[in-house]
Coordinates of C-alpha atoms in Angstrom, one line a residue:
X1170 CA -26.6 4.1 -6.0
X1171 CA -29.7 4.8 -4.0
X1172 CA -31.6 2.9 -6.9
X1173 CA -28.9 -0.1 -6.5
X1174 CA -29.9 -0.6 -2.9
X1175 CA -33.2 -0.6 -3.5
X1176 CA -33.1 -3.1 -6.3
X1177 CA -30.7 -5.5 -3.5
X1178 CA -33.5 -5.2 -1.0
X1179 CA -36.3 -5.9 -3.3
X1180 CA -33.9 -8.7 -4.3
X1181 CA -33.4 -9.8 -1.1
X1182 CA -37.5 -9.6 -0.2
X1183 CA -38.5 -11.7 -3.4
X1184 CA -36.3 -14.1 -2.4
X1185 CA -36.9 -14.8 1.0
X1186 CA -40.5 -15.2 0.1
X1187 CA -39.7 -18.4 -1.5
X1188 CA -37.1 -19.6 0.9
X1189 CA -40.0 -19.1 3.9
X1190 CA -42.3 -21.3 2.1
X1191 CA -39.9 -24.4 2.5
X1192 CA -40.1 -27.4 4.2
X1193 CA -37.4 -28.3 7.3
X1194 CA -35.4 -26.0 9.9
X1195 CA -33.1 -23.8 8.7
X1196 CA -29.0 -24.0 9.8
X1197 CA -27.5 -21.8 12.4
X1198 CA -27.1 -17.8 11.3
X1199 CA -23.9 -17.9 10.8
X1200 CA -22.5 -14.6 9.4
X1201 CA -18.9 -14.0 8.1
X1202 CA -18.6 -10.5 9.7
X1203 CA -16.8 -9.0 11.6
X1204 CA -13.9 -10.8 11.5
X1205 CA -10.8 -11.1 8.5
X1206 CA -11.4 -15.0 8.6
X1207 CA -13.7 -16.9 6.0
X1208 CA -16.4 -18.6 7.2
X1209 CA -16.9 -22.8 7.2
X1210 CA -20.7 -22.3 6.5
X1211 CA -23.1 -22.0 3.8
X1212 CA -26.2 -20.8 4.1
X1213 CA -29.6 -23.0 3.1
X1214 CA -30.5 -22.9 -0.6
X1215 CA -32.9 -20.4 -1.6
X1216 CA -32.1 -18.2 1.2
X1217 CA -30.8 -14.4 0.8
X1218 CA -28.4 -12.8 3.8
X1219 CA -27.0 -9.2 3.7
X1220 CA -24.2 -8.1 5.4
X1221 CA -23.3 -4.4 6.1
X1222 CA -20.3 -2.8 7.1
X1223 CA -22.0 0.4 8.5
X1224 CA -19.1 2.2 8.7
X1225 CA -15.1 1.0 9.2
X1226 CA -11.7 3.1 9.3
X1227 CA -8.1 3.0 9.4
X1228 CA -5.3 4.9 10.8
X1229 CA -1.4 4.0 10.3
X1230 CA 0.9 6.7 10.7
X1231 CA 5.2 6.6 10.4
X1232 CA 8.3 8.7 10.6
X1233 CA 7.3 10.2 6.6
X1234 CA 3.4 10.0 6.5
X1235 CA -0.3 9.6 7.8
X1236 CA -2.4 7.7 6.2
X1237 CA -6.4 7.9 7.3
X1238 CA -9.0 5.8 5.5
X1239 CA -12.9 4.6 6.1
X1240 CA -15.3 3.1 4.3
X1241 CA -19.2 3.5 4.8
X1242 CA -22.3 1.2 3.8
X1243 CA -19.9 -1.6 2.3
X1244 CA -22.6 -4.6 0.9
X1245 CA -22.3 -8.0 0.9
X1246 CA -25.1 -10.3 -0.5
X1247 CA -25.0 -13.7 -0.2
X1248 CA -27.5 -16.5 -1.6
X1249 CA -27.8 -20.5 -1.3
X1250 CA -27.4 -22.2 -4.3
X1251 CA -27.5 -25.6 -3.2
X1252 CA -26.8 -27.8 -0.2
X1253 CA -23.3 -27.1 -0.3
X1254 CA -22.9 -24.0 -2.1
X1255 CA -23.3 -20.2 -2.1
X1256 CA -22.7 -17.0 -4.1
X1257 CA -21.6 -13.9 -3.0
X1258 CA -21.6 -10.2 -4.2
X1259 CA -20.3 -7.0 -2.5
X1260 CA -19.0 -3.5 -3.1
X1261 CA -18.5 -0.3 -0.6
X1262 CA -20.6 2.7 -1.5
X1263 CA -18.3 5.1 -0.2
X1264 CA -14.3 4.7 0.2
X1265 CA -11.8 7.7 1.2
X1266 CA -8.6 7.1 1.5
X1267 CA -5.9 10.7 2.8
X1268 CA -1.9 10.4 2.6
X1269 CA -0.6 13.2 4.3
X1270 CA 3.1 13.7 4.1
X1271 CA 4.2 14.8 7.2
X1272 CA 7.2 16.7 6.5
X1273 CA 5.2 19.7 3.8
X1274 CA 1.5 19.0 5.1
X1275 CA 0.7 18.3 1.1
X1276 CA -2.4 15.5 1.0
X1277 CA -3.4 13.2 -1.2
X1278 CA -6.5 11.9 -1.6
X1279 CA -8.6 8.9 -2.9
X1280 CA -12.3 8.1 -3.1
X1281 CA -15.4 6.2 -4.6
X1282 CA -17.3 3.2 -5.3
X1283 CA -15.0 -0.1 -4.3
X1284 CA -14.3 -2.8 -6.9
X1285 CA -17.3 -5.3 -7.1
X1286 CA -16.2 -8.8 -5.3
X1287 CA -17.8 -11.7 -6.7
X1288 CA -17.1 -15.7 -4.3
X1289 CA -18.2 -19.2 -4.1
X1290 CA -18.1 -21.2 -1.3
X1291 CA -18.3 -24.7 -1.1
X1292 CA -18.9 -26.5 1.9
X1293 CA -16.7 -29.7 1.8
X1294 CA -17.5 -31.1 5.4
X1295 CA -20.5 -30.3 7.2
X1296 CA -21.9 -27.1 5.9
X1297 CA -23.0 -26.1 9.3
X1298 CA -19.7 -25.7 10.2
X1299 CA -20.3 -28.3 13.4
X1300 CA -18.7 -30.0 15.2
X1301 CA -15.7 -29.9 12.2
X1302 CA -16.3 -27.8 9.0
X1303 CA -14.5 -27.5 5.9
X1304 CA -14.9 -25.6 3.0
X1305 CA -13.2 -24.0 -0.3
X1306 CA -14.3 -20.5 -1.2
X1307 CA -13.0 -18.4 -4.0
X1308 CA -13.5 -15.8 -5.1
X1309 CA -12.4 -12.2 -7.1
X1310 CA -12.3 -8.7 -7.8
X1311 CA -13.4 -7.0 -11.1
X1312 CA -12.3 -3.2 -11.3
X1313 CA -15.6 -1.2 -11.0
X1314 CA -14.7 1.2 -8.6
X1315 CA -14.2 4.9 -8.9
X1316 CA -11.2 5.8 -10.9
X1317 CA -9.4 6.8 -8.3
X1318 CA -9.6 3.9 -6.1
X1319 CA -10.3 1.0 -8.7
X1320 CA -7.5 -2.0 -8.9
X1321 CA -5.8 -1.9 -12.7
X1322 CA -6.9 -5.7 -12.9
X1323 CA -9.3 -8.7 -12.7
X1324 CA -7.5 -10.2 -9.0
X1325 CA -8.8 -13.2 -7.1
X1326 CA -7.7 -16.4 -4.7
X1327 CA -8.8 -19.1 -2.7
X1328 CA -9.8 -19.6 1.2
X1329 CA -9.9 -23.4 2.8
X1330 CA -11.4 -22.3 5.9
X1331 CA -11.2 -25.1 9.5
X1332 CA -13.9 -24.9 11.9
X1333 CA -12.9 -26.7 15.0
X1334 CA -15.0 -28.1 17.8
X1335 CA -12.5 -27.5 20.9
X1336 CA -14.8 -28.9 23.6
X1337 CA -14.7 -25.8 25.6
X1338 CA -16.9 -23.2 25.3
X1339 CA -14.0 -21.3 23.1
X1340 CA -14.7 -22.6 19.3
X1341 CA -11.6 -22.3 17.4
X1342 CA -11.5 -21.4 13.4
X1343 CA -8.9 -21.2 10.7
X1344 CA -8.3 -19.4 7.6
X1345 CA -5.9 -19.6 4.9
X1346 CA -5.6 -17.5 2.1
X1347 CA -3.6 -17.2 -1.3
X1348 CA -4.3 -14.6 -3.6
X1349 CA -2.9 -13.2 -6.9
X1350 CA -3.1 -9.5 -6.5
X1351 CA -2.1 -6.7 -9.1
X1352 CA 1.5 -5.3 -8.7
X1353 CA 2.1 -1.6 -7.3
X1354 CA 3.0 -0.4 -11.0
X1355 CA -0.2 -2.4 -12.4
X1356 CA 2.1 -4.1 -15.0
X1357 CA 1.2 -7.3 -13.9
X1358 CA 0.8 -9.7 -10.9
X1359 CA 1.9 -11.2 -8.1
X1360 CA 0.8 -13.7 -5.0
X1361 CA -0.1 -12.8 -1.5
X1362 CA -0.5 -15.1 1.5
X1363 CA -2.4 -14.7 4.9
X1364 CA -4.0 -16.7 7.7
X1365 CA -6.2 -16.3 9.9
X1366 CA -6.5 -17.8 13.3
X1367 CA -9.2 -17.3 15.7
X1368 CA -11.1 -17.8 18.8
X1369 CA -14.9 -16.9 20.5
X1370 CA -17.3 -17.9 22.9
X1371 CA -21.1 -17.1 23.8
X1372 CA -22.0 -14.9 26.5
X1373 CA -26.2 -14.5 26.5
X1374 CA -26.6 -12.4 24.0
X1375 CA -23.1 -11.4 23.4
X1376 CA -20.4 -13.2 21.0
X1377 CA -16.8 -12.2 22.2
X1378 CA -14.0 -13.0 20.0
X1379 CA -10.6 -12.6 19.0
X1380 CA -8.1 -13.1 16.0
X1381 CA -4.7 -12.8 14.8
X1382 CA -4.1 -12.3 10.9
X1383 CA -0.8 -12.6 9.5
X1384 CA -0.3 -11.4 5.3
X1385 CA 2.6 -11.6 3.3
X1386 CA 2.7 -9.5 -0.2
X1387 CA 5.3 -10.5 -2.3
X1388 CA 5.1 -7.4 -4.7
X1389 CA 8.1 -6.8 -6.9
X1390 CA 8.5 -3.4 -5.8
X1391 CA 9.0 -4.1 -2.4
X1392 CA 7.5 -7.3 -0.6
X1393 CA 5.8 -6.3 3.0
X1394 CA 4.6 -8.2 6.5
X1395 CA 1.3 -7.2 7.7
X1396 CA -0.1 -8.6 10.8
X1397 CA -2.7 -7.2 13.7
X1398 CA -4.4 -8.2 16.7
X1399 CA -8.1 -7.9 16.3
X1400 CA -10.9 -8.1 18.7
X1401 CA -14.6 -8.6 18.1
X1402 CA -18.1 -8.2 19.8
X1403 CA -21.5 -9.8 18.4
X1404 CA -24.7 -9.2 19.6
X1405 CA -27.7 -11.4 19.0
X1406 CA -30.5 -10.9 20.8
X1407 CA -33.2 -14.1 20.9
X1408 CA -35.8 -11.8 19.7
X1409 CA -34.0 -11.6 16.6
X1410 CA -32.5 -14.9 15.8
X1411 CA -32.1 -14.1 12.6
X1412 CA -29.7 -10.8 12.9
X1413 CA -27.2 -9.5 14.5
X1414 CA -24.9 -6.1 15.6
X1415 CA -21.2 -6.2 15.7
X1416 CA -18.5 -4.4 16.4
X1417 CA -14.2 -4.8 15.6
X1418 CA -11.2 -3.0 16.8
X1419 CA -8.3 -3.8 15.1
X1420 CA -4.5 -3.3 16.4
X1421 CA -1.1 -3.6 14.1
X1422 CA 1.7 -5.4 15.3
X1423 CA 4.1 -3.9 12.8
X1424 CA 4.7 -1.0 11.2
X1425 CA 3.7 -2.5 8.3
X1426 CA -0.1 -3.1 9.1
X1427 CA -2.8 -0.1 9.9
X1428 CA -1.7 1.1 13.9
X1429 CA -5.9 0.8 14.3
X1430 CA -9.0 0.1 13.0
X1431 CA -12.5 -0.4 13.7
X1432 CA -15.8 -0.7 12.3
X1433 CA -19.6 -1.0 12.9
X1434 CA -22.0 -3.5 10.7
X1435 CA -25.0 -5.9 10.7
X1436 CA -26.2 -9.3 9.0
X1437 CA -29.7 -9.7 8.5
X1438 CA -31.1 -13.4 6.8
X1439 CA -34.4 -13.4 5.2

């Protein structure tokens, strides 16, 4: 894996090289982390950005069972095509997942390499994302992972994120999401729904933010209701206009949904 990183970096490097030598100013960095929502923007062609999920966990706990998770040095590459267009590739290094029943103290546990996600996203209105952006992204999952944490199928969906100029200082964005996702009992499939709304503003250096995402799993084995509250800090410093630091702390609303999460990354465009 060590050799994988290094190849994405040299990757990354190569790249860059070429998209330095062109003519005209670049768009706004405009990462997708941290937050759940997809992102109205597409990066210039010929330019590489990497996006790192340092390290993120979980925690959700009820009457039966607690169930801890994290995931460290999860990857995300993304590269301008055209215009309009990118590509993206990512996977997670390391996942754990530990279900501990409560009741006997017996744990179960789950870890490896995540599945590799593969998207394209197509900017249909401004792909700057200002003052109004629209775009279609989608995007899948093929089953690479580690054996014990890999999906039992090929799963993917499609995002039509809304950027929204609010004429306040507070920009406002949208996200919906249908997916087809693999059933519990990997004998086939089923959809999924979820939206994201949220809200941030600039302060100097700092991006403050904050969402609310709602999902819907309609698995035939028991459908389920996940939503949270989820807060998020960005900093940018002018020195570095081309990367950023950020920071999430998730809260459920139901007992459906992770009781908290957090998690630590960076962007960087070359």
């Amino acid at each position: 894996m060590k050799l994988g990183i290094g190849a994405l970096a040299l990757m990354a490097s190569l790249v860059a090289g070429g998209a330095l030598a062109q003519d005209g100013e670049r768009r706004p960095f405009c990462p997708d982390r941290p937050g759940k929502g997809d992102s109205t923007c597409v990066i210039d062609p010929g330019v590489v950005q990497i996006e790192v999920g340092l390290f993120d966990g979980f925690e959700q706990e009820d009457d039966t069972t607690r169930i801890e998770g994290w995931s460290a040095g999860s990857v995300t590459v993304r590269y301008g095509v055209g215009p309009r267009t990118e590509v993206q590739a990512g996977l997670s290094i390391g996942t754990r997942e530990e279900a501990t029943d409560r009741a006997t103290g017996v744990t179960d546990t789950a870890e490896g390499i995540s599945d590799l996600f593969l998207a394209m996203r197509h900017s249909l209105i401004n792909p700057d994302g200002e003052p109004f952006g629209l775009a279609l992204t989608v995007f899948g999952t093929v089953p690479t992972g580690g054996d014990e944490v890999r999906a039992s199928g090929i799963a993917g969906g499609i995002a039509l994120p809304m950027a929204f100029d609010t004429g306040t200082e507070w920009s406002l964005g949208v996200s919906p999401f249908i997916e087809a996702i693999r059933d519990a009992d990997g004998e086939g499939s089923h959809a999924a729904y979820s939206l994201v709304v949220g809200t941030d503003r600039g302060l100097g250096d700092w991006t403050l933010g904050a969402e609310i995402w709602i999902s819907q799993d309609d698995d035939p084995l028991g459908s389920a209701t996940q939503s949270t509250f989820d807060l998020i800090a960005v900093w940018s410093p002018p020195s570095m206009p081309d990367a950023q630091l950020d920071f999430g702390l998730n809260f459920g609303l139901n007992d459906d949904s992770p009781d908290v999460e957090f998690g630590v990354g960076l962007a960087r465009r070359f």
